[in-house]
XYZ file of C-alpha atoms in Angstrom:
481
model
C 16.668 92.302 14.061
C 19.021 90.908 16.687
C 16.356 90.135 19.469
C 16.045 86.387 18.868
C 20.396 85.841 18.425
C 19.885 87.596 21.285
C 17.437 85.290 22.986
C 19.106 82.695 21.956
C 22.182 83.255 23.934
C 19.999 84.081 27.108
C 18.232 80.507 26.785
C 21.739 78.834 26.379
C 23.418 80.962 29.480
C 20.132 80.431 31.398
C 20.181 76.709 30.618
C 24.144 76.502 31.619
C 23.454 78.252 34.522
C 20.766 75.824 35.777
C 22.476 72.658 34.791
C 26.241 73.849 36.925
C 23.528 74.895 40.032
C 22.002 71.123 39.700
C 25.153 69.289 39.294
C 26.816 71.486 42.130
C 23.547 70.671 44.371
C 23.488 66.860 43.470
C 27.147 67.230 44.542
C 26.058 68.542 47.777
C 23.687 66.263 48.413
C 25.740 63.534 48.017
C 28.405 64.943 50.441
C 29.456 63.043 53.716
C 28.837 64.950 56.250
C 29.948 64.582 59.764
C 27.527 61.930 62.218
C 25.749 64.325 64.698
C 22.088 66.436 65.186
C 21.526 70.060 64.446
C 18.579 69.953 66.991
C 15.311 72.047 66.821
C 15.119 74.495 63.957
C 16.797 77.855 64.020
C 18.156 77.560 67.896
C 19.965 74.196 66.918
C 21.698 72.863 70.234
C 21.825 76.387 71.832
C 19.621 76.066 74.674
C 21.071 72.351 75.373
C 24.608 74.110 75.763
C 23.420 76.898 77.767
C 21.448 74.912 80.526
C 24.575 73.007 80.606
C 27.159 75.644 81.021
C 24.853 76.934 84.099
C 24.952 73.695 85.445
C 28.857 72.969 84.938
C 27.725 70.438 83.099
C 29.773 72.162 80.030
C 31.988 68.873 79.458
C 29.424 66.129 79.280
C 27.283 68.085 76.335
C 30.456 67.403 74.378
C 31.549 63.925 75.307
C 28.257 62.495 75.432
C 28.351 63.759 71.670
C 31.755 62.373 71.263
C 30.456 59.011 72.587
C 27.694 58.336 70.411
C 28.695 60.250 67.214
C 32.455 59.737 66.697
C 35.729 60.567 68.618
C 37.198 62.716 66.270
C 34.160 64.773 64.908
C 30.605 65.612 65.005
C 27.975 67.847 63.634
C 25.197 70.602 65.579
C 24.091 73.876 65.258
C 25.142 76.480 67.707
C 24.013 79.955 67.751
C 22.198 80.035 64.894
C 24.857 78.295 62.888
C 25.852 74.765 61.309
C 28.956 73.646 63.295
C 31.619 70.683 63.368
C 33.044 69.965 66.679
C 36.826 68.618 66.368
C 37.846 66.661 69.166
C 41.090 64.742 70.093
C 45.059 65.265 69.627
C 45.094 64.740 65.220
C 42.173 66.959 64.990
C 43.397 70.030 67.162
C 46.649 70.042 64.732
C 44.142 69.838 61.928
C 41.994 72.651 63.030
C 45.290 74.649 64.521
C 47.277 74.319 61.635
C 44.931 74.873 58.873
C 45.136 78.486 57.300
C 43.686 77.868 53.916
C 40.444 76.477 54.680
C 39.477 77.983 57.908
C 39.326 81.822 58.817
C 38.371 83.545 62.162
C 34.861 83.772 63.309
C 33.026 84.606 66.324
C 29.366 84.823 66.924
C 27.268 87.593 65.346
C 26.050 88.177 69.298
C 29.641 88.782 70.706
C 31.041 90.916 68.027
C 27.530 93.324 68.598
C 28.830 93.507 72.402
C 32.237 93.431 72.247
C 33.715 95.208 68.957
C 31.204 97.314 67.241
C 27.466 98.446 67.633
C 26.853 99.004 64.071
C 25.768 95.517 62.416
C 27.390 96.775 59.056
C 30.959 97.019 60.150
C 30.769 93.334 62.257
C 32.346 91.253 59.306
C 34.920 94.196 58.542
C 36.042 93.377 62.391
C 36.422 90.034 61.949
C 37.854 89.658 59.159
C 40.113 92.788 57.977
C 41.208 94.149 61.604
C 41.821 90.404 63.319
C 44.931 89.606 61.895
C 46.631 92.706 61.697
C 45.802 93.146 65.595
C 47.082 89.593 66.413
C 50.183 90.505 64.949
C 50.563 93.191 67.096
C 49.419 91.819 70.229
C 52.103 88.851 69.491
C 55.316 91.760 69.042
C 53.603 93.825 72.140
C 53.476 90.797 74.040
C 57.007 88.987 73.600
C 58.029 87.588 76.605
C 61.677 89.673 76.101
C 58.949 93.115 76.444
C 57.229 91.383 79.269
C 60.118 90.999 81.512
C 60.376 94.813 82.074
C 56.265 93.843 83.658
C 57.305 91.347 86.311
C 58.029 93.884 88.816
C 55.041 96.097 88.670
C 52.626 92.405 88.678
C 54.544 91.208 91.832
C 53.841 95.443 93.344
C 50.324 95.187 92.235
C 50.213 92.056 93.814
C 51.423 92.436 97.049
C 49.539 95.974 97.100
C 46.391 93.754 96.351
C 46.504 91.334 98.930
C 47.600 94.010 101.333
C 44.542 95.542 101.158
C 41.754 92.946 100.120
C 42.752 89.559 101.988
C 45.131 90.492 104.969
C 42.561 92.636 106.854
C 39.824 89.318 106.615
C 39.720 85.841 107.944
C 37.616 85.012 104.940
C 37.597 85.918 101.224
C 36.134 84.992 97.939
C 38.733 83.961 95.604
C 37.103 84.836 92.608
C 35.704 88.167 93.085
C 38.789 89.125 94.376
C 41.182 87.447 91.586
C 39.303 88.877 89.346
C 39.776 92.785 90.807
C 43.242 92.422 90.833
C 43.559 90.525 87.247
C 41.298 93.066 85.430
C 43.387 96.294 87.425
C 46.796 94.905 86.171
C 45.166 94.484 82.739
C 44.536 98.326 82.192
C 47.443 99.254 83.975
C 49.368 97.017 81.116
C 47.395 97.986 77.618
C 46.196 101.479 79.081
C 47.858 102.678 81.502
C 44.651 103.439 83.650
C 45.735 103.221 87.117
C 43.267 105.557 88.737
C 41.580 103.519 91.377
C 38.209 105.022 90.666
C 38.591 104.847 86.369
C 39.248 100.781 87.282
C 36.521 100.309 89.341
C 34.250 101.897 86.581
C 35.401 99.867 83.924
C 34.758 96.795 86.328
C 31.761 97.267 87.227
C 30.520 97.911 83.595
C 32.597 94.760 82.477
C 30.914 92.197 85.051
C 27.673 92.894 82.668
C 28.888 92.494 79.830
C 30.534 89.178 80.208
C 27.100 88.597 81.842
C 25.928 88.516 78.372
C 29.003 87.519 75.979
C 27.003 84.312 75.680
C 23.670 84.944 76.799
C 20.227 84.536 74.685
C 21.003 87.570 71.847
C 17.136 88.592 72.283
C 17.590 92.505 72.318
C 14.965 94.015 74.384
C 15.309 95.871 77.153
C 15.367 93.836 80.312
C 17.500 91.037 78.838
C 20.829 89.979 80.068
C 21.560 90.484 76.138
C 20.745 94.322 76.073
C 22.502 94.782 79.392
C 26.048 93.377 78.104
C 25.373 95.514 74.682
C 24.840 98.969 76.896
C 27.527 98.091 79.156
C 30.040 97.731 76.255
C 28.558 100.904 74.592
C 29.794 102.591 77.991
C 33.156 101.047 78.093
C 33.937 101.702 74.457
C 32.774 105.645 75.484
C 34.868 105.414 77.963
C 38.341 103.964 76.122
C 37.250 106.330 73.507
C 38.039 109.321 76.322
C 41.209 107.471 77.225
C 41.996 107.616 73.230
C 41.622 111.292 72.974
C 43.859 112.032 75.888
C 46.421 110.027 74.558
C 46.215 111.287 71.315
C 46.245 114.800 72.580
C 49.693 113.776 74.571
C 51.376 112.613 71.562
C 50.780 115.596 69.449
C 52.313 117.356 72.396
C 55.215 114.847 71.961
C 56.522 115.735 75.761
C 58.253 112.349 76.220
C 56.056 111.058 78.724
C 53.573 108.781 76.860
C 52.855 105.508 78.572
C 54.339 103.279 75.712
C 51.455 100.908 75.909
C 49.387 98.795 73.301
C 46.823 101.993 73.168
C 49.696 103.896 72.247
C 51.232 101.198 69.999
C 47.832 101.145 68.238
C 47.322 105.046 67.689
C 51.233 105.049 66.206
C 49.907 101.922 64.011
C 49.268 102.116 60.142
C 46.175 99.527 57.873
C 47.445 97.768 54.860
C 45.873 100.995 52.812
C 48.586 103.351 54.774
C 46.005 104.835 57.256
C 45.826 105.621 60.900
C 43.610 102.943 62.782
C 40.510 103.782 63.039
C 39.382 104.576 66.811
C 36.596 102.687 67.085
C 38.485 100.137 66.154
C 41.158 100.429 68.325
C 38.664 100.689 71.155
C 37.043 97.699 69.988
C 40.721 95.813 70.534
C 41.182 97.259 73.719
C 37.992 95.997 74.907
C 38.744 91.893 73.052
C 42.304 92.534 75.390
C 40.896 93.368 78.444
C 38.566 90.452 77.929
C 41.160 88.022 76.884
C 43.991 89.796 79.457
C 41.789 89.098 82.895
C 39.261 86.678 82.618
C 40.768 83.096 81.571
C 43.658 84.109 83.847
C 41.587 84.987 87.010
C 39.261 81.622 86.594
C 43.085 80.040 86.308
C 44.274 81.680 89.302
C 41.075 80.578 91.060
C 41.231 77.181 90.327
C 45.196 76.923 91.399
C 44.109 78.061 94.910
C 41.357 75.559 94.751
C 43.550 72.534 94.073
C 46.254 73.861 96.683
C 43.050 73.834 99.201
C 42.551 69.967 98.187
C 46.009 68.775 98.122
C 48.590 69.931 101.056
C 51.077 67.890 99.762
C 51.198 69.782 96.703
C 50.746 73.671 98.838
C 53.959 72.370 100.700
C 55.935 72.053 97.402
C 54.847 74.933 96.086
C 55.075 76.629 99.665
C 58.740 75.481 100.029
C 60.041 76.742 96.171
C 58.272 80.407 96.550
C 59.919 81.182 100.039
C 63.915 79.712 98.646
C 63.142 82.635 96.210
C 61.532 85.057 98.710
C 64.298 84.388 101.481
C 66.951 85.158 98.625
C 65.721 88.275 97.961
C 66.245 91.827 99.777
C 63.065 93.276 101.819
C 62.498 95.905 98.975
C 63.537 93.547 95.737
C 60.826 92.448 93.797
C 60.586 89.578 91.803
C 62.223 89.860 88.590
C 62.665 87.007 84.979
C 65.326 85.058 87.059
C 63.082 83.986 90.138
C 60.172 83.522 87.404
C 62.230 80.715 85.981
C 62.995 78.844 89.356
C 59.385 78.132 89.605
C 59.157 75.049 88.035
C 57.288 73.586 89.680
C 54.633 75.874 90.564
C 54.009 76.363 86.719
C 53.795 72.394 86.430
C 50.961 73.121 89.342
C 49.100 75.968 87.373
C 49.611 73.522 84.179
C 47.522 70.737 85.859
C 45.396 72.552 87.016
C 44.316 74.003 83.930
C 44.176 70.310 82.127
C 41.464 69.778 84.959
C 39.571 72.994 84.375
C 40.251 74.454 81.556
C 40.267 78.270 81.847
C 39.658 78.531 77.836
C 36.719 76.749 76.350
C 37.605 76.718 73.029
C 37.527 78.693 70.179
C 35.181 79.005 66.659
C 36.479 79.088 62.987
C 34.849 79.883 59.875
C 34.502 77.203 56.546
C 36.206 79.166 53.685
C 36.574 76.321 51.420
C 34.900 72.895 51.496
C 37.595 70.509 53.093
C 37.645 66.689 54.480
C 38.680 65.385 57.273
C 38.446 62.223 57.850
C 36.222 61.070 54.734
C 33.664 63.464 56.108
C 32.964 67.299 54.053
C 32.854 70.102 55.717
C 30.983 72.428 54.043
C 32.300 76.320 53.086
C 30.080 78.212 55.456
C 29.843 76.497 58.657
C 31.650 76.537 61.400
C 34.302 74.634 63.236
C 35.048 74.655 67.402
C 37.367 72.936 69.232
C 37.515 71.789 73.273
C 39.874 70.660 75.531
C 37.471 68.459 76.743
C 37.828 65.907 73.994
C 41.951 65.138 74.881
C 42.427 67.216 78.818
C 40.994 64.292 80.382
C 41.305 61.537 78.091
C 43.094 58.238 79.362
C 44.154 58.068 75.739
C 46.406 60.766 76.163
C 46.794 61.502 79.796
C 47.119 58.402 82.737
C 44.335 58.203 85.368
C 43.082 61.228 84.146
C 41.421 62.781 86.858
C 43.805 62.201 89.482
C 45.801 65.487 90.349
C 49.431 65.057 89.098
C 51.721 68.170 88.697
C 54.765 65.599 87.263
C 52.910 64.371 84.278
C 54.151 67.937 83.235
C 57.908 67.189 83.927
C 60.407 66.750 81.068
C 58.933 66.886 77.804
C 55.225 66.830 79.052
C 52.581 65.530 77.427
C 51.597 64.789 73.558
C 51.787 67.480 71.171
C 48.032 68.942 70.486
C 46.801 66.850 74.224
C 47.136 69.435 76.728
C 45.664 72.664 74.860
C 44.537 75.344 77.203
C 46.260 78.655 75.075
C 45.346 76.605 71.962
C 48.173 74.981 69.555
C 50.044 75.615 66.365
C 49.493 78.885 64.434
C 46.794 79.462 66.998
C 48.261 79.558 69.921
C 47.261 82.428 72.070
C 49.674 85.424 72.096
C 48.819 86.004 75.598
C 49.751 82.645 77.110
C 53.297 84.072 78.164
C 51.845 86.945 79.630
C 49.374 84.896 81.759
C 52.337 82.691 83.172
C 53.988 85.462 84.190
C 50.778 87.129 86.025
C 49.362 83.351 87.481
C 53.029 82.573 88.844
C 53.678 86.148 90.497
C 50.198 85.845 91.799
C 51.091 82.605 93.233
C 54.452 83.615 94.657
C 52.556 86.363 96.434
C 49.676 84.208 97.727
C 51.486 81.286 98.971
C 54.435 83.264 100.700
C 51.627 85.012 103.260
C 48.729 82.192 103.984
C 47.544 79.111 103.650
C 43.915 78.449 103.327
C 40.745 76.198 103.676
C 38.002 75.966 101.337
C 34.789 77.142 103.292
C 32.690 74.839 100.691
C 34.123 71.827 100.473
C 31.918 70.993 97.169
C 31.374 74.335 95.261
C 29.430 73.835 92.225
C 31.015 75.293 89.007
C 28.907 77.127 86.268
C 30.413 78.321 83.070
C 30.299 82.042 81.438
C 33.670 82.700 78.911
C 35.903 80.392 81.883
C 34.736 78.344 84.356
C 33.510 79.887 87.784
C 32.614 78.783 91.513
C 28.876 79.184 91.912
C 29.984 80.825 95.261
C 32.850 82.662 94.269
C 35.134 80.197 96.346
C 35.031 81.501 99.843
C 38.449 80.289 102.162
C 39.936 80.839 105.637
C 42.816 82.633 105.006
C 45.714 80.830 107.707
C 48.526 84.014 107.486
C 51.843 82.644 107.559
C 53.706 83.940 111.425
C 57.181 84.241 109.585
C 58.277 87.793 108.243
């Protein structure tokens, strides 16, 4: 007796349903989105990227886009996903700044490596553990905590180049940087200092960044399923690390390293919980990442510039030994000879406008939002790159010419010179990087000078940039003591 009342209401819900879904798609339709191609179906621009990362060819992809789509936007599709590139000095404080629209993202290929194996828990990763670990990272990493650091960087340092540069004539720069970057990262969020427990980590790291970016085809073979076994070994191995530390704290002797493992562990969710550890690992193994790489193709590239310019080695040369000749034969350096090194930083600083160690970073659409009369649709994807503003005359005066003083006084434009990111993005490491490039550089310049034994070294691009030969030099020790 009440089927067709019933009925009725289905046909009228039905009905309401259809006509919202057709005005909302005739709304879409009709939405201005930003100039640009998505390129072949599926693998959008992927490839295009890829060849051109190999080739160092990284920046032109984007400002040939720039050139013929728009300077302040355009549209493609990058791994497997519709994307806006923002590009220039308004739209990096747009895309920093912007908390309601825009959430964290990274691609489905890198979370499978880096944080979790299981597909099901990838968004809970992204999403739920992200920000509660960046505000950690940013109170574990204030630069007030990192002062207590400087003097086991500058031991590890001279240790380092003790053993793996004095003994040579000739070196690689990055192989070496990298050793040294990557040990001083697990001495600092793990306190692994075991010679052999490094090396095993690093050697099972150098495949998986392999792959951070690779092809995500997962069969065996693949640079894809090599970086996804590697991190499976890594995680098994922080996992280990976890369960001795965990063991030590229940024994509450006094001892415990008082490290960002152990910060974690101590660490409560939102719901009142303990962290879970595959979680925690999964952090450990994003800081490591994010702890040695940018910084060691950063330290790479300052001793390439200091190869190419003498001038600028003298400077730098001249302020490192005032502070080494000041100091006692067993001081190390400490947060008061950090801050005489003005210049030196203003050194590190250009060179990172000229080669970016970061590449940029991807956000997710959470709300449809405009910029610049064009939509950008909830669901896609945003990246920015210092490409569009590092070497734009725009922003910075004969842009490619090497110039530590355009850093001098107030420095550039707000938003121009972006190589931790900007705004309520900036990285939380950047202060922590400073500190390791600088003591690195105190260390380096006070025993040699060098020639580059390639005078035009190719550069290809994984995470940072890298020398295609690892940037061999003559190492020239210094005869004073």
């Amino acid at each position: 007796m009440d089927f067709f009342p019933n009925l009725l209401h289905l046909v009228v819900l039905c009905i309401s349903v259809s006509l919202i879904f057709l005005i909302y798609k005739q709304k879409s339709s009709h939405a201005k989105l930003p100039p640009g191609k998505k390129g072949w179906p599926v693998i959008g621009e992927t490839l295009e990227l890829a060849t051109a990362r190999r080739r160092g060819t990284q920046e032109i992809f984007f400002n040939d886009r720039m050139r013929k789509y728009s300077q302040d936007l355009f549209k493609t599709s990058l791994f497997g996903e519709n994307m806006v590139v923002f590009c220039g000095a308004s739209a990096n404080k747009s895309l920093f700044n912007d908390k309601k629209n825009l959430s964290t993202w990274w691609p489905r290929s890198i979370l499978k490596i880096v944080f979790v194996s299981s597909p099901e828990l990838l968004e809970d990763v992204a999403q739920k553990d992200f920000a509660q670990m960046r505000r950690s990272v940013v109170e574990f990493l204030k630069p007030e905590a990192l002062q207590h650091f400087i003097p086991i960087m500058d031991s590890m340092a001279k240790e380092h180049l003790e053993t793996e540069w004095s003994p040579y004539r000739k070196v690689k720069v990055y192989p070496l940087s990298m050793k040294y970057t990557f040990a001083l990262a697990c001495r600092f969020f793990l306190s692994v200092t075991n010679h052999n427990h490094v090396t095993k980590f690093a050697d099972h790291f150098a495949i998986m960044m392999q792959g951070l970016l690779s092809v995500p085809i997962n069969i065996p073979g693949t640079t894809f399923n090599g970086a996804i076994r590697a991190g499976k070994v890594i995680r098994q191995e922080i996992l280990e690390v976890i369960k001795q530390r965990k063991k030590e704290l229940s024994e509450n002797n006094g001892t415990v390293a008082r490290d960002f493992l152990t910060r974690s562990l101590l660490e409560f969710n939102e719901n009142g919980k303990a962290i879970n550890e595959i979680m925690i690992a999964s952090r450990i193994m994003s800081l490591l990442i994010a702890g040695h790489d940018s910084t060691n193709s950063a330290i790479t590239f300052v001793l390439k510039y200091l190869a190419e310019f003498p001038h600028v080695y003298s400077e730098v040369f001249k302020e490192q030994m005032e502070i080494a000749i000041s100091k006692g034969p067993n001081d190390l350096l400490n947060w008061d000879d950090i801050k005489k090194m003005k210049y030196s930083w203003n050194v590190a600083l250009e060179s990172m406008r000229l080669t970016p160690p970061t590449q940029g970073t991807f956000r997710e659409v959470v709300n449809d939002f405009t910029y610049t009369n064009f939509t950008i649709p909830k669901g896609w994807k945003t990246f920015w790159t210092p490409y569009s503003t590092h070497k734009n005359p725009e922003y910075f005066q004969d842009p490619e010419k090497f110039n530590p003083s355009r850093f001098e006084g107030n420095g550039p434009e707000p938003y121009t010179f972006v190589p931790f990111g900007g705004g309520a993005h900036m990285c939380p490491g950047r202060e922590y990087a400073r500190l390791e490039i600088l003591v690195f550089m105190h260390n380096v310049v006070t025993r040699f000078n060098w020639e580059k034994a390639i005078l035009d070294e190719k550069l290809s691009f994984n995470i940072a940039p890298i020398p295609v030969n690892g940037l061999p030099i003559y190492l020239k020790p210094h005869s004073h003591k």
